[in-house]
Coordinates of C-alpha atoms in Angstrom, one line a residue:
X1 CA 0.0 0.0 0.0
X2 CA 3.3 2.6 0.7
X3 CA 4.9 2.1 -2.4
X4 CA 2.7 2.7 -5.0
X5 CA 1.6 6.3 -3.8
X6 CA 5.5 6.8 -3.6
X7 CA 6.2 5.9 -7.0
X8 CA 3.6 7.7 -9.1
X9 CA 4.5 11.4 -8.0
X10 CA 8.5 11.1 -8.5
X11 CA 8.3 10.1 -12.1
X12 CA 6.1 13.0 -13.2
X13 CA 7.6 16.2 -11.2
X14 CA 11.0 14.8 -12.5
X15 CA 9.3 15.6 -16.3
X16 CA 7.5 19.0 -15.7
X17 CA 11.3 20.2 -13.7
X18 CA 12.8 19.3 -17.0
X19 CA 10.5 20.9 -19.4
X20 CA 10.4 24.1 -16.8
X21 CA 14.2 24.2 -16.7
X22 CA 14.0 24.2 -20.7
X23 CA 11.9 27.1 -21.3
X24 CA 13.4 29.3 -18.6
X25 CA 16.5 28.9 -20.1
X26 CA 15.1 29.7 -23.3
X27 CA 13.4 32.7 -21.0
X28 CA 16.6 33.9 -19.6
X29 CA 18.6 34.8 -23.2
X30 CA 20.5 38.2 -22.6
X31 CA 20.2 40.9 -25.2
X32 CA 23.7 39.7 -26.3
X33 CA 23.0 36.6 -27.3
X34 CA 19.7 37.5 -28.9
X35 CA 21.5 40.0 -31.2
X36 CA 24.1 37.0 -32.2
X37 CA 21.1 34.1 -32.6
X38 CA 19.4 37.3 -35.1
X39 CA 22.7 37.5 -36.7
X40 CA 23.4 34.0 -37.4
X41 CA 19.8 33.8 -38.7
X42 CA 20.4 35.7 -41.0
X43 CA 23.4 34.6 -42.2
X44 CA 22.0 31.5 -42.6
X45 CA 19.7 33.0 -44.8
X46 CA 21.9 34.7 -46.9
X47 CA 23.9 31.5 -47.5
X48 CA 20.8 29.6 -48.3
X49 CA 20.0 32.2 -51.4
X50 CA 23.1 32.3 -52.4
X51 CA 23.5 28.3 -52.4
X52 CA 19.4 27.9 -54.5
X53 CA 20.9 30.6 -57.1
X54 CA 24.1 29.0 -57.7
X55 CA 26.6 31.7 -56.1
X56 CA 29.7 30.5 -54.1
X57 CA 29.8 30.9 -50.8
X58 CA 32.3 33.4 -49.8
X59 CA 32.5 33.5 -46.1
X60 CA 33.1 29.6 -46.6
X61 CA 35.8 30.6 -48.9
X62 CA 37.4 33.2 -46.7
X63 CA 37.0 31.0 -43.7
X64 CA 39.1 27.8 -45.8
X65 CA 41.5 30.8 -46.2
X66 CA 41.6 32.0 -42.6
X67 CA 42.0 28.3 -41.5
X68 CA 45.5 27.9 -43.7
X69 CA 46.8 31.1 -42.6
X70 CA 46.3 30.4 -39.1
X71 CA 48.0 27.0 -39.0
X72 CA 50.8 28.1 -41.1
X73 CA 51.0 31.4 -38.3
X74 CA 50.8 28.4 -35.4
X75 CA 53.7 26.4 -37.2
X76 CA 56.0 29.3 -37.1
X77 CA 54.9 30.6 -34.0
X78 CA 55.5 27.5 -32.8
X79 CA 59.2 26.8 -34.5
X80 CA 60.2 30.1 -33.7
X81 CA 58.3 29.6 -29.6
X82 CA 60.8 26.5 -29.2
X83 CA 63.7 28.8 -29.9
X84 CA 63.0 31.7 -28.3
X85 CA 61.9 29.3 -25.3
X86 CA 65.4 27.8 -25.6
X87 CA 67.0 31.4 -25.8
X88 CA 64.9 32.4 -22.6
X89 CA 66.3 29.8 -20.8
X90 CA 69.7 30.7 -21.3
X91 CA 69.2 34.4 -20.7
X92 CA 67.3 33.5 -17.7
X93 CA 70.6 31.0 -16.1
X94 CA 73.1 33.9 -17.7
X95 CA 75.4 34.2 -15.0
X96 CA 76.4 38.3 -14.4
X97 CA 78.9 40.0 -12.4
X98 CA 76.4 41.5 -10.0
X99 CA 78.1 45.3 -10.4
X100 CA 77.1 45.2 -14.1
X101 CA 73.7 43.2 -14.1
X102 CA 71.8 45.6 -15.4
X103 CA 73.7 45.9 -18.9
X104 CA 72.5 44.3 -21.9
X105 CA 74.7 40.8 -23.0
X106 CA 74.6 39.6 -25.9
X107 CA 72.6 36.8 -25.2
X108 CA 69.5 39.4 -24.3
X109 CA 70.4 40.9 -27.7
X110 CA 70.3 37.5 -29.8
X111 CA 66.9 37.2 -28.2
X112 CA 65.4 40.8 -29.5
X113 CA 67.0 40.1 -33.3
X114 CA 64.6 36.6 -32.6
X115 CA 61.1 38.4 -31.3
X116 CA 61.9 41.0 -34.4
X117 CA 61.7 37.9 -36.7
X118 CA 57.8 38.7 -37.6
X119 CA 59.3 41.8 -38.9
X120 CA 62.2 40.8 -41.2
X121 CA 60.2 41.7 -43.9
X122 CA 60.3 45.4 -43.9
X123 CA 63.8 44.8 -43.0
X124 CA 66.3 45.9 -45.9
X125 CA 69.0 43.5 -47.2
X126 CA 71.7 46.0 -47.0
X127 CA 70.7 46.8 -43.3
X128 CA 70.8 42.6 -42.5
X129 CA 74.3 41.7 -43.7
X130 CA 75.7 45.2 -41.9
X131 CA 74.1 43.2 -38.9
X132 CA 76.2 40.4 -39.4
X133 CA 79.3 42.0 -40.1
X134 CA 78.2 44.0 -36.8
X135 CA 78.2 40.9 -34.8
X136 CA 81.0 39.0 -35.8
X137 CA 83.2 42.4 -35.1
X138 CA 84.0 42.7 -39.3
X139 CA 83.5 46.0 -38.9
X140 CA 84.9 47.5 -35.6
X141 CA 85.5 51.5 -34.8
X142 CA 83.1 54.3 -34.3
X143 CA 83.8 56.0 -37.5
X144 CA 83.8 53.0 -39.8
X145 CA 80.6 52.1 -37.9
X146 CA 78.9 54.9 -38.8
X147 CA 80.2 55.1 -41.9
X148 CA 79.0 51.9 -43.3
X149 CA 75.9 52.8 -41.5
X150 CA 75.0 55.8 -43.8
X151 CA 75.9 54.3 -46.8
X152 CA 73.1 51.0 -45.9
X153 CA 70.9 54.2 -45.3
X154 CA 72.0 55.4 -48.9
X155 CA 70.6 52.0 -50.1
X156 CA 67.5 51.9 -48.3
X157 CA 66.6 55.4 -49.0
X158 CA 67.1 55.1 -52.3
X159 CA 65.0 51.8 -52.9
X160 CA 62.2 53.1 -50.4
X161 CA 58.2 53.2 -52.0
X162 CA 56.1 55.4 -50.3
X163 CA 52.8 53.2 -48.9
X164 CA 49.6 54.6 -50.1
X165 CA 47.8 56.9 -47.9
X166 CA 51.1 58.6 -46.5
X167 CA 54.2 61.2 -47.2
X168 CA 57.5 60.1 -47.5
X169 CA 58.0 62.0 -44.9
X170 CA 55.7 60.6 -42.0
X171 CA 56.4 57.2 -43.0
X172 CA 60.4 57.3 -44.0
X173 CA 61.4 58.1 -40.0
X174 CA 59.2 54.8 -39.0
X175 CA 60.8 52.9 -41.9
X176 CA 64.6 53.8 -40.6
X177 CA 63.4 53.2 -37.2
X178 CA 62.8 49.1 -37.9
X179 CA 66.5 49.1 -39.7
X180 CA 67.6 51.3 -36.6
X181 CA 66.5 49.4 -33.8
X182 CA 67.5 45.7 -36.0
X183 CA 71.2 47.5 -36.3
X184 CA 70.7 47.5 -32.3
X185 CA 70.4 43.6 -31.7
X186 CA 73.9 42.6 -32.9
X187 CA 76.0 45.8 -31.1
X188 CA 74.7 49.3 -29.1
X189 CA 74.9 52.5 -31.5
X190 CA 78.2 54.7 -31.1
X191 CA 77.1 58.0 -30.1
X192 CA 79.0 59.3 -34.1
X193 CA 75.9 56.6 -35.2
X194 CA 73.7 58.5 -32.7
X195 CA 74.2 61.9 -34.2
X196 CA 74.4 60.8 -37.5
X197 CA 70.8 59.1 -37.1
X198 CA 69.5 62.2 -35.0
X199 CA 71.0 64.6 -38.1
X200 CA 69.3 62.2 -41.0
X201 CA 65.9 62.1 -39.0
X202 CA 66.0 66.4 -39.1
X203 CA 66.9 66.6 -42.7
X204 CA 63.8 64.0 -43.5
X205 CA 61.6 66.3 -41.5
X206 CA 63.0 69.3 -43.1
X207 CA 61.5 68.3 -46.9
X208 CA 58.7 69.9 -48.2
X209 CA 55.7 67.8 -48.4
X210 CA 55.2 69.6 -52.0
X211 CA 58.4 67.6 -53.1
X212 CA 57.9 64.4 -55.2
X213 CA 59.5 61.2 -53.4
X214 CA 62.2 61.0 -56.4
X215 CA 63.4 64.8 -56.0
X216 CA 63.1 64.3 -51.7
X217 CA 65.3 60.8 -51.6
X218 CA 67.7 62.0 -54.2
X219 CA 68.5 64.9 -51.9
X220 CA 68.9 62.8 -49.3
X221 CA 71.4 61.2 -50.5
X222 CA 73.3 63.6 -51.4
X223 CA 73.1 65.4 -48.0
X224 CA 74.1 62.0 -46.7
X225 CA 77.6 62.3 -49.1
X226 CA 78.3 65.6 -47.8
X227 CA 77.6 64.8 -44.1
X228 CA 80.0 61.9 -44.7
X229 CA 82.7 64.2 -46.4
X230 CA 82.7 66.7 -44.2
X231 CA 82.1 65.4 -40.9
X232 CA 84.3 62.4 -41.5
X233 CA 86.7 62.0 -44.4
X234 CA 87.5 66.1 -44.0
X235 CA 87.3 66.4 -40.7
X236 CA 90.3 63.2 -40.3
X237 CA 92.6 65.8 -42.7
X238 CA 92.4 68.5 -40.7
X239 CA 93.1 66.4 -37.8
X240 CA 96.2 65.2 -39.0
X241 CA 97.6 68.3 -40.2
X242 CA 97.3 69.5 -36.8
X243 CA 98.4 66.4 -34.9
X244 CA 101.7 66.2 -37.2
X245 CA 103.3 68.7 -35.2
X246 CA 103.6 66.4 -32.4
X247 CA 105.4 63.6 -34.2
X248 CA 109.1 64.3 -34.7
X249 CA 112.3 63.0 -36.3
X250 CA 113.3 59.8 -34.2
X251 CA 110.9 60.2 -31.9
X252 CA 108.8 57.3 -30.4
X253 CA 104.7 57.2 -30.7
X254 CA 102.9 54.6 -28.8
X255 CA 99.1 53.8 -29.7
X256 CA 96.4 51.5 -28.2
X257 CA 94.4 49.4 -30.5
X258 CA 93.4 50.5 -33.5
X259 CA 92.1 54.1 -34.7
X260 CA 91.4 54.4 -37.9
X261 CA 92.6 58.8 -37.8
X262 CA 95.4 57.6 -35.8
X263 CA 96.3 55.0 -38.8
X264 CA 96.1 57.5 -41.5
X265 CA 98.4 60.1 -39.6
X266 CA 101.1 58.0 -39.2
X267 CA 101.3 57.1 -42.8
X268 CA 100.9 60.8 -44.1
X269 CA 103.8 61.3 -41.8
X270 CA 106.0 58.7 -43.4
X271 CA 104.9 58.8 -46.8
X272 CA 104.2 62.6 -47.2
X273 CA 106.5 64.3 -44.9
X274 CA 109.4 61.8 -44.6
X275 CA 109.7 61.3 -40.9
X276 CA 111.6 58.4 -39.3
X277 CA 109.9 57.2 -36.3
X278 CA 109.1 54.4 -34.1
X279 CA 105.2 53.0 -33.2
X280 CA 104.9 50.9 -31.0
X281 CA 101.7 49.2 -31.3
X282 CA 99.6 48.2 -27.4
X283 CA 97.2 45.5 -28.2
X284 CA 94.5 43.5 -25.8
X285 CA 92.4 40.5 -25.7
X286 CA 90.2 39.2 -27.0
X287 CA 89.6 41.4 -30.4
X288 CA 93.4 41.8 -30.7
X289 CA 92.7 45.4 -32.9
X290 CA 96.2 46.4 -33.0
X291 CA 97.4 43.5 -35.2
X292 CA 95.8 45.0 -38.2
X293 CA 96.9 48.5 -37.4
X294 CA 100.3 46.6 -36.8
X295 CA 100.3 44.7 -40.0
X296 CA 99.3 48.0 -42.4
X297 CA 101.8 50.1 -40.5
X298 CA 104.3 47.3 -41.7
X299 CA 103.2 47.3 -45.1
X300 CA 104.0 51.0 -45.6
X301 CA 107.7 50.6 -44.2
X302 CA 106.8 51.9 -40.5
X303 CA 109.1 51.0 -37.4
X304 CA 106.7 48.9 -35.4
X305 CA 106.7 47.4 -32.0
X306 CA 104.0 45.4 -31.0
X307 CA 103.2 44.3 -27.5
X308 CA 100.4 43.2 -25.1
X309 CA 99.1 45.6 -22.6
X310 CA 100.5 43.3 -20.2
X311 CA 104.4 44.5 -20.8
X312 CA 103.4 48.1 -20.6
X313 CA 105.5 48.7 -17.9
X314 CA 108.3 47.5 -20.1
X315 CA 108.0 49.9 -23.2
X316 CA 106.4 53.2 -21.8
X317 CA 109.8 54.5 -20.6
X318 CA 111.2 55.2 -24.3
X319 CA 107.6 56.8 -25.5
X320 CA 107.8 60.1 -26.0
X321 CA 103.8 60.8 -27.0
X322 CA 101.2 58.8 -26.4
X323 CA 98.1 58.7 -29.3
X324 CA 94.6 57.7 -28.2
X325 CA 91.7 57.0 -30.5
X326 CA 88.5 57.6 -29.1
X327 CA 84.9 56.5 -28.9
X328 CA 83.6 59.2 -27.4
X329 CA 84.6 62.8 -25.5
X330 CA 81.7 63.1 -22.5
X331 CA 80.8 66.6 -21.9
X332 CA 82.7 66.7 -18.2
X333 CA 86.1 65.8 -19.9
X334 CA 86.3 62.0 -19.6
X335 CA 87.6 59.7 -22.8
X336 CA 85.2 57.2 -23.5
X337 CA 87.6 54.2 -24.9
X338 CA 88.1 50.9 -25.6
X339 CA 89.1 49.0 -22.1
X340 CA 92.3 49.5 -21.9
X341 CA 92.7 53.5 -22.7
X342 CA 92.6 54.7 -19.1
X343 CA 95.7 52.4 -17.8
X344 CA 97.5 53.4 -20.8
X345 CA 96.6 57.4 -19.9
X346 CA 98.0 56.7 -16.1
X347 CA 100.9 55.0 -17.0
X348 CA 102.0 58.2 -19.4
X349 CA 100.7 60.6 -16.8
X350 CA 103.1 59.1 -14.0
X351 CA 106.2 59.0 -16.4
X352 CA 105.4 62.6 -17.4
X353 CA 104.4 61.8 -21.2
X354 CA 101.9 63.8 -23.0
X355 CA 99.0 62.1 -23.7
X356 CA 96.9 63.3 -27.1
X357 CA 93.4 62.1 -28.2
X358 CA 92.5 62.8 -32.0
X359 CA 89.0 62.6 -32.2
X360 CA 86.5 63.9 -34.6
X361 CA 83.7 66.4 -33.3
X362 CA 80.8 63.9 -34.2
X363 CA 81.9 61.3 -31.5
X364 CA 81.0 64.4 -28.6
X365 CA 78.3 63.5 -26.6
X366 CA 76.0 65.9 -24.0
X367 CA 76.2 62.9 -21.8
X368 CA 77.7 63.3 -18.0
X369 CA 79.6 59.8 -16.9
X370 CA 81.9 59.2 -13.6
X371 CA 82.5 55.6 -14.0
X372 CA 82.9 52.8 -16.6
X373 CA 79.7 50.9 -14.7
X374 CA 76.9 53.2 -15.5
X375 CA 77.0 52.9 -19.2
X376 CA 78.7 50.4 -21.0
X377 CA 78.6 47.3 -23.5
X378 CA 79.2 44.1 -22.5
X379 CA 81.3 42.1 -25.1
X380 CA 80.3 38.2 -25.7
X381 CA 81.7 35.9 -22.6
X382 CA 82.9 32.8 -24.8
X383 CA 85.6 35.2 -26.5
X384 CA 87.0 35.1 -23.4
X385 CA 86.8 31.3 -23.4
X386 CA 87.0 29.7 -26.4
X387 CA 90.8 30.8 -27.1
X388 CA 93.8 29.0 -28.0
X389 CA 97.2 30.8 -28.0
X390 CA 97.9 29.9 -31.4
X391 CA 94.5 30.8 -32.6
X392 CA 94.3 34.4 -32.7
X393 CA 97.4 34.8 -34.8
X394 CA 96.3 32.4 -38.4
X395 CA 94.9 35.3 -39.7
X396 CA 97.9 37.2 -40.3
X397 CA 99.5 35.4 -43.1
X398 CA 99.9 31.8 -45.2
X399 CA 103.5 30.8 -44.4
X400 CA 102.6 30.8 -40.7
X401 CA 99.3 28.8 -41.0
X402 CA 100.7 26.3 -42.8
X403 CA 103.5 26.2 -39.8
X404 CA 100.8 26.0 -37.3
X405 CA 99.4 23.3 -39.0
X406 CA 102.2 21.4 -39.4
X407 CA 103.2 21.6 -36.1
X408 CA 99.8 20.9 -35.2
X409 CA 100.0 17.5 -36.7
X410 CA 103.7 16.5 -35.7
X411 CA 102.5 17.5 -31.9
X412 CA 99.5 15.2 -32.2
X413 CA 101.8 12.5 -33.8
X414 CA 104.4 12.7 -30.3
X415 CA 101.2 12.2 -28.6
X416 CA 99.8 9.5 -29.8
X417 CA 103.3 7.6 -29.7
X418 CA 103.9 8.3 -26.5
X419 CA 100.0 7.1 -25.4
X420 CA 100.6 4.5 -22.8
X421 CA 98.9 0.8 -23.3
X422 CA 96.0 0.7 -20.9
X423 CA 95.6 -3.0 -19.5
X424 CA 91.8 -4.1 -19.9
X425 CA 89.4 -2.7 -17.8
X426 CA 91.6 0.0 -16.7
X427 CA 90.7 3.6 -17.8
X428 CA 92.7 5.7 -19.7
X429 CA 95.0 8.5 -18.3
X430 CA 94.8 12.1 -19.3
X431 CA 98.2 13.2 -20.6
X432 CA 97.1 16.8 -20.9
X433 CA 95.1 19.4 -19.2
X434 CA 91.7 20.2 -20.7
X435 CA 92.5 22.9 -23.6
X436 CA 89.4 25.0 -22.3
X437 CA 89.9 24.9 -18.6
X438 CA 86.8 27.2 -18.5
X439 CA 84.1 26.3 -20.8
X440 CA 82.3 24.4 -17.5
X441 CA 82.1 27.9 -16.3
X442 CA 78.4 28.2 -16.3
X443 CA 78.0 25.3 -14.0
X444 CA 80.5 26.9 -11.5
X445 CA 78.9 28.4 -8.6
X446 CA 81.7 30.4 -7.7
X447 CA 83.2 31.6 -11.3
X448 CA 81.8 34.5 -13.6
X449 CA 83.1 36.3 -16.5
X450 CA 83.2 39.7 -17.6
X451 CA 84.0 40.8 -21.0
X452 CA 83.3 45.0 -21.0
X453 CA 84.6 46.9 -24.0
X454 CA 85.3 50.7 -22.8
X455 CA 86.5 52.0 -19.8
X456 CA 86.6 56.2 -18.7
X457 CA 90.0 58.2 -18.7
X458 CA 89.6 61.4 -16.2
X459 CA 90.4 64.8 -17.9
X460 CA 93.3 65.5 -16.1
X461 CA 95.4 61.8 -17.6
X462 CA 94.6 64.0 -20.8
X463 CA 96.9 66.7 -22.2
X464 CA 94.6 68.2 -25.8
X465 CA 92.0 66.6 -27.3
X466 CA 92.9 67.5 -31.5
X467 CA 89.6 67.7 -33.4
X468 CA 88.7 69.6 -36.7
X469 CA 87.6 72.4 -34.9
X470 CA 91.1 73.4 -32.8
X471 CA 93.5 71.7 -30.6
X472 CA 91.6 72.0 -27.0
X473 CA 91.9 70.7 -23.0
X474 CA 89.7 68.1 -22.1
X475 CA 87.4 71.1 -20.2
X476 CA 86.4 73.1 -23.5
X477 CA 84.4 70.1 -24.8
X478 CA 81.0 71.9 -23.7
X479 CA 82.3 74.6 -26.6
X480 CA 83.1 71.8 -29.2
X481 CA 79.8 70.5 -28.7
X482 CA 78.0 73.8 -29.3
X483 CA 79.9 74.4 -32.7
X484 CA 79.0 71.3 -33.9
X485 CA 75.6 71.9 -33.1
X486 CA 75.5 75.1 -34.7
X487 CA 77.0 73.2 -38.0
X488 CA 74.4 70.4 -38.1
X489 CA 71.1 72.9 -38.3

């Protein structure tokens, strides 16, 4: 008698709950999705006509299309995700000297040239292998930087196409900004690069909108000839004609690296005015600049010395002037040089030897420094590790690769010979120490490597500064920086 009453009302309220919950939720649409079920409707429609009269259906189409594009974007995004996943990880385990963690390594660079790889396109081909050469330190110096710069920009000015719906230029200063900022991810701009690409940005807002694009990139390039002319290749004459009359007759010039005004006025001296003097030729590790500057100086029948910064102490005693390249002249005074510069400047300064920097008026900065830490460029670490003494010299010439080689191969030979017989089972002795004691070095706790490329050398290590404009102290830069200002508007 309980059961049936219990079974008869369960079934039928479980039917009207569902049919309830049904049409309340049909009920409780929000305008939202009213709009989109209207909007689909009609779509529908649309593609229903179009299907009875015969016409293709072109969202279909477009929607076949959209489907390719976006699996081909989610192949490359995902070939170029496990790469720039890989390159995360190893800029996130970079080991960094905690005094210069917050400068850029090349590792965080590598991995901006990889994000900018959706823009490569608008990327110019000139602009791409001055990248390379960039990175692999092909071209090294401020002035051949910048002058190799300007002539890509030639290139890409002159094969630019205005877009449709702009002015040349509106959309030029964007376009150079892409090749800028790629330029960027294999080396920091030089501040002569700086003020060159500050100068060509003015001139391109300086054309008339009224000009066609032919007449306007024309001009361009030829503005960019005589910048070139007159703020480099110029500007290098007249600073040897007034640094000549500190190199005498038997005298003794020592030089750091490799500037490319300092290379220029020791030839003119030998070749055009017939002095006999002695160069001797400072070099450092790991780019080794001084070899080349070594080499040339050879090649035109120069007296030439060359040491390692390391036996310093040994030569300074018989300089009698000291020549310094430059970077950069900061607005306080301070040389802004290759690592190296500011121990050579304190050396001369405590054995009473002037100390002269040629440098042209495009490499002054406004900025203030005090120290090498604040701003700087942090050179690759493995050129630091992955050197062999014999390696950095098989550039120079045939005859002594071909020794190397040879004695290469006879040292390998004595080697083997002498190998010991290892009974079985036993393990095999190491003859020789590992030939890259520190490539582990990213595993070792307790080792880091720095690799910095310029240091600062105070005003008062300094005795003139020679520039196109005058022979000056280190404290009237403020007034060289004003006249070139006043030349570039």
């Amino acid at each position: 008698m309980s059961e049936a009453p219990v079974e008869t009302p369960t079934e039928k309220p479980v039917e009207k709950t569902n049919a309830s919950q049904a049409e309340e939720g049909e009920k409780k649409l929000t305008n939202k999705e009213l709009k989109e079920l209207k909007k689909r409707q009609k779509l529908e429609k649309r593609a229903a006509r179009k299907e009875s009269s015969g016409i293709p259906n072109q969202a279909d189409e477009k929607a076949a299309k959209g489907k390719q594009k976006s699996q081909q974007q989610q192949q490359q995004q995902a070939s170029h995700g496990v790469i720039s996943r890989g390159l995360k990880q190893e800029v996130n385990t970079l080991k960094k000297v905690s005094l210069f963690s917050h400068l850029e390594s090349k590792e965080q660079r590598n991995e901006l040239s990889l994000s900018q790889s959706q823009v490569t396109n608008i990327i110019h081909p000139a602009v791409l292998s001055l990248t390379l050469k960039y990175s692999g330190y092909s071209i090294v110096g401020s002035i051949p930087r910048c002058k190799s710069m300007l002539r890509a920009f030639e290139r890409v000015i002159s094969e630019y196409q205005t877009p449709e719906g702009t002015t040349l230029t509106r959309n030029l200063t964007n376009y150079l900004g892409y090749q800028i900022d790629y330029l960027k991810t294999a080396r920091p701009l030089s501040v002569a690069m700086g003020n060159a690409i500050r100068w060509l940005k003015q001139e391109i807002s300086l054309i008339s909108i009224d000009t066609s694009d032919s007449d306007a990139k024309a001009q361009l390039v030829e503005k960019i000839d005589t910048f070139i002319k007159e703020k480099i290749d110029i500007s290098d004459k007249v600073i040897i004609q007034a640094a000549s009359a500190h190199i005498q007759n038997g005298s003794t010039i020592l030089t750091f690296g490799q500037s490319n005004v300092l290379k220029q006025l020791f030839i003119y001296n030998h070749e055009e005015l017939g002095k006999s003097f002695n160069v001797i030729v400072v070099d450092s590790r790991p780019l080794f600049e001084g070899k080349q500057l070594a080499e040339e100086l050879c090649t035109k029948g120069l007296k030439v010395q060359y040491v390692l910064i390391n036996s310093l102490s040994s030569v300074i005693q018989d300089v009698d002037t000291v020549f310094l390249g430059a970077h950069a002249m900061l607005s306080n005074g301070f040389l802004y040089s290759r690592v190296g510069a500011a121990l050579i400047a304190m050396k001369a300064k405590n054995a009473n030897i002037p100390v002269l920097v040629c440098c042209e008026s495009i490499k002054f900065s406004d900025r203030v420094q005090l120290d090498s830490v604040t701003l700087n460029e942090m050179g690759d670490t493995e050129d630091l590790i992955n050197w062999n003494q014999l390696n950095h010299v098989k550039k120079s010439s045939v005859a002594l690769r071909k020794f190397i080689e040879t004695h290469e191969e006879k040292d390998q030979q004595q080697q083997q010979q002498q190998k010991p017989k290892v009974k079985s089972g036993g393990a095999e002795p190491t003859l020789a120490k590992n030939e890259m004691p520190l490539k582990d070095w990213k595993t070792n706790p307790y080792l880091n490597i720095l690799n910095i490329m310029y240091d600062l050398t105070p005003p008062e290590y300094i005795q003139k500064i020679i520039t196109e404009v005058g022979a000056l102290p280190p404290s009237s830069v403020p007034v060289i920086l004003r006249e070139y200002k006043a030349s570039t508007v």
